[in-house]
mmCIF file of C-alpha atoms in Angstrom:
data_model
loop_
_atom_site.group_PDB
_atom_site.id
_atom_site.type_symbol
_atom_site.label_atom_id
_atom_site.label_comp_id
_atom_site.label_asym_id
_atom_site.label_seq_id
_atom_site.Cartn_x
_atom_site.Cartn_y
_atom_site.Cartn_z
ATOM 1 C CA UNK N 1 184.390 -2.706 221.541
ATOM 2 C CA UNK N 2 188.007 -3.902 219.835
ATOM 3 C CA UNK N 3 189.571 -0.831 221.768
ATOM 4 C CA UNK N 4 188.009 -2.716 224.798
ATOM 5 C CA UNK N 5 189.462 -5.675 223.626
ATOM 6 C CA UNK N 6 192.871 -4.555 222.926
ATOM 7 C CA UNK N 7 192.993 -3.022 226.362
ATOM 8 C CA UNK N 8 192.008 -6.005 227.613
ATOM 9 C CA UNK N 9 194.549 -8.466 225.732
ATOM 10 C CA UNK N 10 197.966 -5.615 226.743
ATOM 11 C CA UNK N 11 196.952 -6.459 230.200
ATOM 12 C CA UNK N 12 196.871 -9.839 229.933
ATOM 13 C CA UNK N 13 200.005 -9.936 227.874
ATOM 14 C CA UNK N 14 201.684 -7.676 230.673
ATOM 15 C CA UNK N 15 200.289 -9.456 233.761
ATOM 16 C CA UNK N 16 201.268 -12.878 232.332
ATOM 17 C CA UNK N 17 204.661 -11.765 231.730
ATOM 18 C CA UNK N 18 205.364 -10.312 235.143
ATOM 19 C CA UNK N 19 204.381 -13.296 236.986
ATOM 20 C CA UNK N 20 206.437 -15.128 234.626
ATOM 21 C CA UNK N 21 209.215 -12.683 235.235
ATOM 22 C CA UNK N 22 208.082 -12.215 239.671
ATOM 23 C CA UNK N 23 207.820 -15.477 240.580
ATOM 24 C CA UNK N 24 211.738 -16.393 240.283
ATOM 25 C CA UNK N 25 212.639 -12.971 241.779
ATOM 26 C CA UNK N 26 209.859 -13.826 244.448
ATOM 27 C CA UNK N 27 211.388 -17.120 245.148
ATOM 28 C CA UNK N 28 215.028 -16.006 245.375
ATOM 29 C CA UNK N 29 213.854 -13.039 247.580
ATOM 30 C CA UNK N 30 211.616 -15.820 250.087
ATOM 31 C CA UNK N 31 208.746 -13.530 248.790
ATOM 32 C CA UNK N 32 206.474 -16.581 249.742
ATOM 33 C CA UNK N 33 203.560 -17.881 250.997
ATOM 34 C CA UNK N 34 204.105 -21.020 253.282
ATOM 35 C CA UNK N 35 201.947 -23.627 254.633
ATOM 36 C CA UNK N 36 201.054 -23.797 258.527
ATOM 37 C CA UNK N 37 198.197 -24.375 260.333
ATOM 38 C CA UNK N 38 195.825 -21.545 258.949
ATOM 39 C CA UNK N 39 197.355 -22.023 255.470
ATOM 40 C CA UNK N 40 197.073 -25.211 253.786
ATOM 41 C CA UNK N 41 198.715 -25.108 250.669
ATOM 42 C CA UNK N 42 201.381 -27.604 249.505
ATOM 43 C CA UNK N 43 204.980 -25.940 249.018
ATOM 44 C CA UNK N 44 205.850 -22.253 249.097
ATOM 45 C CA UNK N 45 203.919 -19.898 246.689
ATOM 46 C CA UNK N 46 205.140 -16.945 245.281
ATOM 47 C CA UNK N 47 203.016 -13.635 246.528
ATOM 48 C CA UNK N 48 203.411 -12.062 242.865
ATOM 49 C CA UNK N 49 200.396 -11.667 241.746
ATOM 50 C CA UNK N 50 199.065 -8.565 242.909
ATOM 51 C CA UNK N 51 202.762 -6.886 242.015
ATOM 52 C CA UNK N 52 202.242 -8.378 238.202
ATOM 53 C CA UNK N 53 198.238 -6.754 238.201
ATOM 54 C CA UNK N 54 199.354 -3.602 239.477
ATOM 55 C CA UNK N 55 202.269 -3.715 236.431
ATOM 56 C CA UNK N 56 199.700 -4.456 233.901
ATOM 57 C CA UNK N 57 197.744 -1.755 234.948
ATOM 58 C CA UNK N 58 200.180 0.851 235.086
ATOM 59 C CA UNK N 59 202.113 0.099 231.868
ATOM 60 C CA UNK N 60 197.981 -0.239 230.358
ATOM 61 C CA UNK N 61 197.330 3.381 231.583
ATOM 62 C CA UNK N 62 200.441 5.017 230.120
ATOM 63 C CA UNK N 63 199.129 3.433 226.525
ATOM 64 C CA UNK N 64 195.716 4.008 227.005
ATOM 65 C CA UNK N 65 194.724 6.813 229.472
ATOM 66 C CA UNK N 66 194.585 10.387 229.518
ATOM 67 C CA UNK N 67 195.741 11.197 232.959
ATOM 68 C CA UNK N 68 193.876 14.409 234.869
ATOM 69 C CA UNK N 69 194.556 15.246 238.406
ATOM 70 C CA UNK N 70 192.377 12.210 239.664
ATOM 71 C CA UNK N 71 193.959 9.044 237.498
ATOM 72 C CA UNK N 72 196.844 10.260 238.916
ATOM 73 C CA UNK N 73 195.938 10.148 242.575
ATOM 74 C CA UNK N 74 194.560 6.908 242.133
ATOM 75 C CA UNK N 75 197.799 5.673 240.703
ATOM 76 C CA UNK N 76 199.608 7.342 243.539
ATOM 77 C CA UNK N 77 197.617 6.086 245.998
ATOM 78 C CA UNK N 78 197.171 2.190 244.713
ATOM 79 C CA UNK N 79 201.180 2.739 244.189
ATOM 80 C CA UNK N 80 200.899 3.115 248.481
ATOM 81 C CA UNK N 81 198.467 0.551 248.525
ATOM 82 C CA UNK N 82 200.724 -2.111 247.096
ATOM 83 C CA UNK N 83 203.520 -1.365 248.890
ATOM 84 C CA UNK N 84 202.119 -1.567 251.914
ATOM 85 C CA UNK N 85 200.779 -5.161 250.897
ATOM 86 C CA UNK N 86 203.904 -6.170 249.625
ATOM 87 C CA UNK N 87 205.600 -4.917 252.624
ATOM 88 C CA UNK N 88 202.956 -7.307 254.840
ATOM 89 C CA UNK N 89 203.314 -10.207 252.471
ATOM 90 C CA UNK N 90 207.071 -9.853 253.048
ATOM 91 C CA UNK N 91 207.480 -9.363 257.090
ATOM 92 C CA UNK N 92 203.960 -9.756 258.191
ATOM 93 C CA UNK N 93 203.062 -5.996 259.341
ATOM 94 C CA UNK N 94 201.064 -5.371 262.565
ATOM 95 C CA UNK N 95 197.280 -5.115 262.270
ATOM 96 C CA UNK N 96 197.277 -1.932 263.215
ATOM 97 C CA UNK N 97 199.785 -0.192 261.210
ATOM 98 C CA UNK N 98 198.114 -1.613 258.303
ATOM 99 C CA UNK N 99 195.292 0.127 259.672
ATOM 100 C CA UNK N 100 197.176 3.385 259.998
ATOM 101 C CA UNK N 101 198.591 3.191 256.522
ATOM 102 C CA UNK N 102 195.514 2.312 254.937
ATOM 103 C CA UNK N 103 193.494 5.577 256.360
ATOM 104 C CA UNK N 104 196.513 7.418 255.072
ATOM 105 C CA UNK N 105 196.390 6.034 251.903
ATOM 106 C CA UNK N 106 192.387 6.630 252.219
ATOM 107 C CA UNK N 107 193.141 10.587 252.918
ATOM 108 C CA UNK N 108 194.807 10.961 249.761
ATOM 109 C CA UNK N 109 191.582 9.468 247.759
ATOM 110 C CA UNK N 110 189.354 12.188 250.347
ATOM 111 C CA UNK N 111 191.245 14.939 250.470
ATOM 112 C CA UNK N 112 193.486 14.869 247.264
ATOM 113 C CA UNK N 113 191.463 13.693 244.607
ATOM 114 C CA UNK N 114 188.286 15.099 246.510
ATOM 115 C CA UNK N 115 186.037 12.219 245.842
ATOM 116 C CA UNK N 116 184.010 11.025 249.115
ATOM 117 C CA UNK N 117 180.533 9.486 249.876
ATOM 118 C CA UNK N 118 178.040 12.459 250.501
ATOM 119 C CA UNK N 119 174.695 11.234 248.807
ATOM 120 C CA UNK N 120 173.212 7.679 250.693
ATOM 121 C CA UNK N 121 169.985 8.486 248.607
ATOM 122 C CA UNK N 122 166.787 7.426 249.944
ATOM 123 C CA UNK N 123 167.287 4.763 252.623
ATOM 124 C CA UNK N 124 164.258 5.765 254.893
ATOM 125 C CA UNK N 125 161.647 7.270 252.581
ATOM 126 C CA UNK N 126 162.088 10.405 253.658
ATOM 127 C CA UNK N 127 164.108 11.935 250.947
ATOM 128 C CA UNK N 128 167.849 11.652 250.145
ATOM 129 C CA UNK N 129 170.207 11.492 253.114
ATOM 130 C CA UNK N 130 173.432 14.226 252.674
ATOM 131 C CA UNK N 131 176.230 13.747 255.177
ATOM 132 C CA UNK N 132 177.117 17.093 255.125
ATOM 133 C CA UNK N 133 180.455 17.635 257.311
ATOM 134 C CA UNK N 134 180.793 13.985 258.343
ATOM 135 C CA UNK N 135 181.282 12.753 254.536
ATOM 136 C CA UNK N 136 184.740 12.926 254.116
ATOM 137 C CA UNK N 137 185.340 10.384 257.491
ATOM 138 C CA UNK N 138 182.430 8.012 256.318
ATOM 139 C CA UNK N 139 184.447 7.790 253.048
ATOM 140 C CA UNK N 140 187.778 6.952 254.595
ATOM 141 C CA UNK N 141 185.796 4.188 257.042
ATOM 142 C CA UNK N 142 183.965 3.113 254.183
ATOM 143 C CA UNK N 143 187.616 2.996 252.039
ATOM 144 C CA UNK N 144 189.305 1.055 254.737
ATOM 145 C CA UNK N 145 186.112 -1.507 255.401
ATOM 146 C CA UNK N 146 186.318 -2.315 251.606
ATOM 147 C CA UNK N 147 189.830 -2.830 251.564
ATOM 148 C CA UNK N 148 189.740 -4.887 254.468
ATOM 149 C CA UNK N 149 186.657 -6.681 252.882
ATOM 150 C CA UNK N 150 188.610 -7.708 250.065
ATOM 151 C CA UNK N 151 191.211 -8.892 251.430
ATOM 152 C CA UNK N 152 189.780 -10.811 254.234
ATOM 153 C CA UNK N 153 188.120 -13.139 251.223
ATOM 154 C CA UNK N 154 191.538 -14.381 249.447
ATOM 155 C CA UNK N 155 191.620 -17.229 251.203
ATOM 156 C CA UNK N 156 191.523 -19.878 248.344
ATOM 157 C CA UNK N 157 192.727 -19.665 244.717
ATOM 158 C CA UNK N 158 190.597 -17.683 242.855
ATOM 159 C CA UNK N 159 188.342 -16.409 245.025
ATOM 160 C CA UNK N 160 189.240 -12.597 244.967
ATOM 161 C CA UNK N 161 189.630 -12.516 241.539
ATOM 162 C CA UNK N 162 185.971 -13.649 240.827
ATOM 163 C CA UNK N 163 184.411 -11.680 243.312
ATOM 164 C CA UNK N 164 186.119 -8.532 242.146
ATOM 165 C CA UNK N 165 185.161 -9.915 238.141
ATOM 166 C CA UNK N 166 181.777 -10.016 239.426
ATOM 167 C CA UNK N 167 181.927 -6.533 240.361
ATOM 168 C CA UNK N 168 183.459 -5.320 237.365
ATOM 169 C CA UNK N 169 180.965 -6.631 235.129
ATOM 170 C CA UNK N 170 178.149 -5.931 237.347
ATOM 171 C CA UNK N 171 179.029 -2.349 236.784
ATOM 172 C CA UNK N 172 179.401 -2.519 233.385
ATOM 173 C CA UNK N 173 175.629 -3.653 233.023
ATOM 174 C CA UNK N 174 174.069 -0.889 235.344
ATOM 175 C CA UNK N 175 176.386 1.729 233.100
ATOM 176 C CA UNK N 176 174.709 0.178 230.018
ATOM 177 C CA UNK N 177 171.097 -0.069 231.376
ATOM 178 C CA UNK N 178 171.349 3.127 232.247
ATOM 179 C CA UNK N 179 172.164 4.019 228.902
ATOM 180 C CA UNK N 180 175.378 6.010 230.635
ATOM 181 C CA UNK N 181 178.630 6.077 228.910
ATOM 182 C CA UNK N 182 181.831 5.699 230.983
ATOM 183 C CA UNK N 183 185.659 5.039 230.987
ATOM 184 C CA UNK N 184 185.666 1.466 230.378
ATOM 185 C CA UNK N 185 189.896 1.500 230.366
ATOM 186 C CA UNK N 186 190.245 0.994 233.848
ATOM 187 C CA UNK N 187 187.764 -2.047 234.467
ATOM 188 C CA UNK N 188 189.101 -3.183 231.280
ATOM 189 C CA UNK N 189 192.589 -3.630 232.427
ATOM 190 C CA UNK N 190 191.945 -5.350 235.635
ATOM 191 C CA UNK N 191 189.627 -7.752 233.555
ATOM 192 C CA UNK N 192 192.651 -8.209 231.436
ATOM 193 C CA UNK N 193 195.267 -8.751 234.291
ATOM 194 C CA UNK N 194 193.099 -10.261 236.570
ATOM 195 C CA UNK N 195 192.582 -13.633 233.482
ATOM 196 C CA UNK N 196 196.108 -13.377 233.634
ATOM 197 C CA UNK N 197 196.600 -14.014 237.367
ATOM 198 C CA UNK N 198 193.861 -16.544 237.702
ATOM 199 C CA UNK N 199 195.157 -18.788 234.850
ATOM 200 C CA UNK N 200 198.219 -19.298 236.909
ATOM 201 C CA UNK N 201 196.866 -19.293 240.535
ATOM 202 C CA UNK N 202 194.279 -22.199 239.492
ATOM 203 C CA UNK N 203 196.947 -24.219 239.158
ATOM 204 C CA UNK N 204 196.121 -25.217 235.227
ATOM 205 C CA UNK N 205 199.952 -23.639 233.798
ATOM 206 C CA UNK N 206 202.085 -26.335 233.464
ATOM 207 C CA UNK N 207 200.621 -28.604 235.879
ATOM 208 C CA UNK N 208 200.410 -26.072 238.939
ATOM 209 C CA UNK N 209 204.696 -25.465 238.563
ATOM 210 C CA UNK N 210 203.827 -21.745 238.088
ATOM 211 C CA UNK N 211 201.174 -21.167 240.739
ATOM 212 C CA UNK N 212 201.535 -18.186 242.312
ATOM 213 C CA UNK N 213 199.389 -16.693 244.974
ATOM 214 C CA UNK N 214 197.463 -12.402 244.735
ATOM 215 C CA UNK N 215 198.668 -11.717 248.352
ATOM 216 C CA UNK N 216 198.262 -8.235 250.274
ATOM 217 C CA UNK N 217 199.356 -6.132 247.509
ATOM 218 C CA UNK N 218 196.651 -7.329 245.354
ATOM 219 C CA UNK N 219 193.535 -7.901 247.424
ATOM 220 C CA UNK N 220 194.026 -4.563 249.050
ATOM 221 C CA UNK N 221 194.918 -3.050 245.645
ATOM 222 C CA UNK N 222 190.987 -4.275 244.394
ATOM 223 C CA UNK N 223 189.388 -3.071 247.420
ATOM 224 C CA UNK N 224 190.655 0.452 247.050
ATOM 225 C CA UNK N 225 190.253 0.014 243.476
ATOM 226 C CA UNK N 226 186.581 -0.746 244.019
ATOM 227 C CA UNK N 227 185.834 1.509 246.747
ATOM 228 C CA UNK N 228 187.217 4.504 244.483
ATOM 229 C CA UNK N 229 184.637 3.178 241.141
ATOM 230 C CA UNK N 230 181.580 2.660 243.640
ATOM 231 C CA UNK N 231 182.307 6.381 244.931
ATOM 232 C CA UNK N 232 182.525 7.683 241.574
ATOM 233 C CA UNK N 233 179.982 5.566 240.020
ATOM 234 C CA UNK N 234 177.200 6.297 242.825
ATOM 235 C CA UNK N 235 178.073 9.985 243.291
ATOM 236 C CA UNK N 236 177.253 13.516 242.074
ATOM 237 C CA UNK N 237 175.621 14.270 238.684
ATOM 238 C CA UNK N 238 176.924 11.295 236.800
ATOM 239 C CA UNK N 239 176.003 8.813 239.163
ATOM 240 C CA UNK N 240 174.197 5.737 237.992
ATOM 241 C CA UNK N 241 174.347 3.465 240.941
ATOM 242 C CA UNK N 242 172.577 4.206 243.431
ATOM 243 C CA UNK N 243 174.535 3.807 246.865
ATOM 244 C CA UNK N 244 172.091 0.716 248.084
ATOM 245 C CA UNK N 245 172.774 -1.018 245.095
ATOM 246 C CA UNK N 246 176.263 -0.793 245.922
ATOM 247 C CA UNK N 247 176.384 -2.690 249.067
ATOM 248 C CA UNK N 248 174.757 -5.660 246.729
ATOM 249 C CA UNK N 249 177.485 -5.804 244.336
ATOM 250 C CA UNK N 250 180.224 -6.607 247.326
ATOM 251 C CA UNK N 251 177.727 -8.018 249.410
ATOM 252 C CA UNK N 252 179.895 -11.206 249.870
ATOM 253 C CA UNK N 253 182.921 -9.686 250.915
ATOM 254 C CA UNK N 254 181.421 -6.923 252.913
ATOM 255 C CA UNK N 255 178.863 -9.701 254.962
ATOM 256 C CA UNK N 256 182.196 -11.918 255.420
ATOM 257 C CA UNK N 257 183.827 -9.305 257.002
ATOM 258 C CA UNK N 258 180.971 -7.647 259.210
ATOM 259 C CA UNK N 259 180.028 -11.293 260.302
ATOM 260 C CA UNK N 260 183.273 -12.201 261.152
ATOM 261 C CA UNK N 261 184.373 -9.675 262.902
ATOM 262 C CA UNK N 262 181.063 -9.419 265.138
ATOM 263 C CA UNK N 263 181.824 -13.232 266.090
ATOM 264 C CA UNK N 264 185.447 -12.786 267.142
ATOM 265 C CA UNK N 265 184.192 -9.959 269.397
ATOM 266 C CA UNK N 266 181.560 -12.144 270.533
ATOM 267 C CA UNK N 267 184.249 -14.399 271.425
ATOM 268 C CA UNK N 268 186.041 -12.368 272.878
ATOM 269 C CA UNK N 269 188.774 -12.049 270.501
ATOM 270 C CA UNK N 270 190.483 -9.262 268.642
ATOM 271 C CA UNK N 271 187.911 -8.662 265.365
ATOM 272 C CA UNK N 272 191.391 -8.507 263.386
ATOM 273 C CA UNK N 273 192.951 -11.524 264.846
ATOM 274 C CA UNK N 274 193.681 -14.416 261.593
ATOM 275 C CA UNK N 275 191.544 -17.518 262.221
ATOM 276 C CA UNK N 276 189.801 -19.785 259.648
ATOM 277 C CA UNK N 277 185.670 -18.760 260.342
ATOM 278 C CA UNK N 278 185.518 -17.302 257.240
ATOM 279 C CA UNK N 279 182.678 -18.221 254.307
ATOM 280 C CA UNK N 280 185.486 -19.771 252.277
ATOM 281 C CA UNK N 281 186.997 -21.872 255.540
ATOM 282 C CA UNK N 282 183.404 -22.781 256.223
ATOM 283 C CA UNK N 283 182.704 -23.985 252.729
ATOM 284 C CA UNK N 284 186.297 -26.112 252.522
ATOM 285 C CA UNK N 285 185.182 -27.191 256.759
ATOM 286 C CA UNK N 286 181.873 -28.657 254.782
ATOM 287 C CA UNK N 287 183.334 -30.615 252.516
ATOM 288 C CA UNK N 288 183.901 -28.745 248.806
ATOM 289 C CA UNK N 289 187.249 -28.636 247.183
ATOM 290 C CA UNK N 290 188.802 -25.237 247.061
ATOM 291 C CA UNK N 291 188.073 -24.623 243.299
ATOM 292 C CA UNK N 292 184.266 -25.535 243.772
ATOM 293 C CA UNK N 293 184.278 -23.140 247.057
ATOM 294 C CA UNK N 294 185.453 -20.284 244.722
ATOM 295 C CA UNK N 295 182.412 -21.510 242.266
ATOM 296 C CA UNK N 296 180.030 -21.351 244.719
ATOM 297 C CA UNK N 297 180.600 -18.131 246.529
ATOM 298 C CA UNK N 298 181.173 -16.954 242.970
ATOM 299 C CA UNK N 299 177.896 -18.117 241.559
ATOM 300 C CA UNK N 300 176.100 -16.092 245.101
ATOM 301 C CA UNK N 301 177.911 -12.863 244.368
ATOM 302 C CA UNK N 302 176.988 -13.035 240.873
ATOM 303 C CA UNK N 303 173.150 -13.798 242.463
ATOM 304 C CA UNK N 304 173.923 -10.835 244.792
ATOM 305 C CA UNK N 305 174.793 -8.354 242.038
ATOM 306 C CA UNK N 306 171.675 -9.260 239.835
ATOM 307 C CA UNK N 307 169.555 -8.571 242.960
ATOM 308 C CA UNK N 308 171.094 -5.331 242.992
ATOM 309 C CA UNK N 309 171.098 -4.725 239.081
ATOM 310 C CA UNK N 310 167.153 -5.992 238.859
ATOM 311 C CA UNK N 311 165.804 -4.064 241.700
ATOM 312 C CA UNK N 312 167.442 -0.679 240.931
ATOM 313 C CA UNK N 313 166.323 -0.975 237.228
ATOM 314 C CA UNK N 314 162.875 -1.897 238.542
ATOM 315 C CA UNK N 315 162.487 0.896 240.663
ATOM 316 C CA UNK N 316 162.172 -0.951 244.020
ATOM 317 C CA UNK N 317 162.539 1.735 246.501
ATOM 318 C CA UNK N 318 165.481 2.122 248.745
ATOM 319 C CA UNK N 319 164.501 1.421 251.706
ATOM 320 C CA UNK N 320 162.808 -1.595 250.680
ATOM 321 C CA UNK N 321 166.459 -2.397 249.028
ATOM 322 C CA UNK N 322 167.958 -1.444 252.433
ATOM 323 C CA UNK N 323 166.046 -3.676 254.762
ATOM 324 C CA UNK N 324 166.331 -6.776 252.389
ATOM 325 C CA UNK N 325 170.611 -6.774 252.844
ATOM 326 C CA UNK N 326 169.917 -6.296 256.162
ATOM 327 C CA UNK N 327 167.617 -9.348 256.520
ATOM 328 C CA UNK N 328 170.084 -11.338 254.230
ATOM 329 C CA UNK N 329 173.179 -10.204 256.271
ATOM 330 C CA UNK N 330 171.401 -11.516 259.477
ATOM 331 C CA UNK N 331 169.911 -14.966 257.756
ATOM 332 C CA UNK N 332 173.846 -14.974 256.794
ATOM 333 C CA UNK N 333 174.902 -14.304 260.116
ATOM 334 C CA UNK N 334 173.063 -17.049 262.053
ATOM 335 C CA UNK N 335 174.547 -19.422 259.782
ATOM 336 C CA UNK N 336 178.046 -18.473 260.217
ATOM 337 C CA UNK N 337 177.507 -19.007 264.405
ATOM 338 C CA UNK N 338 176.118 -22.544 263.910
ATOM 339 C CA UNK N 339 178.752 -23.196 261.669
ATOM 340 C CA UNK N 340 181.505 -21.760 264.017
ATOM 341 C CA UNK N 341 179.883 -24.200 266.664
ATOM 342 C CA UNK N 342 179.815 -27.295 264.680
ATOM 343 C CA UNK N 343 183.362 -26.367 263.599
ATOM 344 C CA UNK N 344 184.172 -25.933 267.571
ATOM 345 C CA UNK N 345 183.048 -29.113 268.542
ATOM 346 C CA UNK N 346 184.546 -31.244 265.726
ATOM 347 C CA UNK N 347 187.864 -29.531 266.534
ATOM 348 C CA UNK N 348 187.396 -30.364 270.224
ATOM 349 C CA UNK N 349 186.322 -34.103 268.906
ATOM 350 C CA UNK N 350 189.497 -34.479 267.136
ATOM 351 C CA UNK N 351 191.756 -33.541 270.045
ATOM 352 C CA UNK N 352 189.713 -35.729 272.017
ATOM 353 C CA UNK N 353 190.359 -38.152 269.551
ATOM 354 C CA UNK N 354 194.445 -37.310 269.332
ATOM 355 C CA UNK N 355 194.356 -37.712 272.496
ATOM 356 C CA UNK N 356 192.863 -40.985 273.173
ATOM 357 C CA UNK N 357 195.419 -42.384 270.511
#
């Protein structure tokens, strides 16, 4: 437990530091993130945060970790991961060489470190389902939906860095119910560095002077961060999560991005165009302030994950499991379409009302 806790308080100390240190270098660079009509912020934010993260948990491995073949992939291919972000954050990359670079960056996970998805367990009650040859391409489709999932949600301050909390800990109780031991050092330093982050991009340093924003690099770095733990974790002798359970501890971010990208192609529109019809520009559409958005959709991951947690440890089969996040994802669903209609026609009321003026 105090190793746990001094892991945790180096990456805090490191992450703090490098947004301290970022965010002027950010600035000076036009690193930024500035307001227009999808973005609503007020002034231009630094994008530092998932660069100061990815510090703390790099200089936090080389104190704390024992590198074998795999930590080192993963550091190799996060290392990708962030650039590539940092890259978009910087001159806006195309959609689909994100895309590109992100299977790429997936291979290495596959292929390199030689961790994939072949186990689904039992889904259908009639005994374990094994991929076989078509594992390693579910894993890199399943690597890119997650990243994508992630960071699809950072929308509003803090929202990412819950979710992805949520996770973390969410984890950590399954590992201990199942009386499994694991590497906490990894969790432990995004817990660390993620405080870090969140202290400044809630606005509460210094009257909101030093907000800074995750961007690319750092959503994308947590979804192939979690992707790579949920493979690990739900895989091969040591597993103990089962891979339905999984899909409940990112259900929020995973439903976001399935439903919105089903309703853009029901609108005819690219599923990877940028528009505001996600669960966070829904919540801010119905009123809430961005800070009790994040608590909200915080508080229903955390439901989501002890949904998960309870009816693993309860034995609830998986198929029963199964068809309950489906019914939930489609109950979600229908709620997103009314809500993109009433959002429609109060858009079309106020250029009515623009208009008229």
């Amino acid at each position: 437990m105090l190793s746990t806790a001094i892991v945790v308080a180096v990456a805090f100390a490191t992450s703090f530091l490098c947004v301290m240190t970022f965010r002027p270098l950010a600035i000076g660079m036009g690193l930024v993130d500035r307001p227009c009509a999808r973005k609503q912020h007020i002034g231009d934010v630094p994008l530092v945060g998932g660069l100061a993260i990815y510090t703390a948990i790099c200089v936090s491995s080389f104190l704390f970790v024992d590198f074998d073949n795999q930590y080192k992939l993963y550091l190799i291919s996060t290392a990708f991961m962030v650039l590539i972000g940092a890259l978009d954050d910087y001159h806006d990359l195309d959609a689909g060489l994100r895309l590109v670079a992100q299977f790429l960056i997936g291979s290495l996970m596959v292929f390199g470190a030689d961790l994939y998805i072949s186990e689904l367990g039992n889904l259908f009650g009639g005994g374990s389902i094994n991929l076989g040859w078509f594992a390693p391409l579910f894993t890199l489709l399943a690597v890119v939906a997650a990243i994508n999932a992630f960071n699809m949600t950072d929308g509003i301050d803090g929202l990412v860095g819950t979710l992805s909390i949520n996770t973390f800990v969410a984890m950590g109780i399954l590992a201990l119910f199942s009386g499994v031991v694991i590497s906490s050092e990894l969790p432990a330093m995004f817990l660390g560095a993620l405080f870090a982050f969140l202290f400044f991009n809630f606005g509460r340093f210094k009257g909101g002077r030093y907000k800074v924003f995750m961007g690319d690099a750092g959503s994308m770095l947590i979804g192939l961060t979690m992707i790579w733990l949920l493979a690990y974790f739900t895989q091969g002798d040591g597993a103990f999560i089962q891979p339905v359970t999984a899909l409940w501890l990112i259900a929020v971010p995973l439903m976001d991005m399935v439903s919105v990208m089903l309703r853009r192609i029901l609108a005819g529109l690219s599923p990877l165009r940028a528009s505001r019809d996600h669960l966070h520009h829904i919540m801010l559409f119905n009123g809430l302030s961005p800070f009790q958005a994040t608590c909200f959709i915080g508080v229903v991951s955390a439901v989501a994950s002890c949904v998960g947690i309870v009816t693993q440890l309860a034995g609830v089969s998986e198929s029963t499991r199964l068809l309950a996040f489906i019914g939930v994802f489609v109950l979600y669903n229908s709620l997103m379409i009314k809500q993109d209609k009433k959002m429609g026609n109060h858009a079309q009321n106020l250029d009515l009302f623009k208009r008229l003026r």
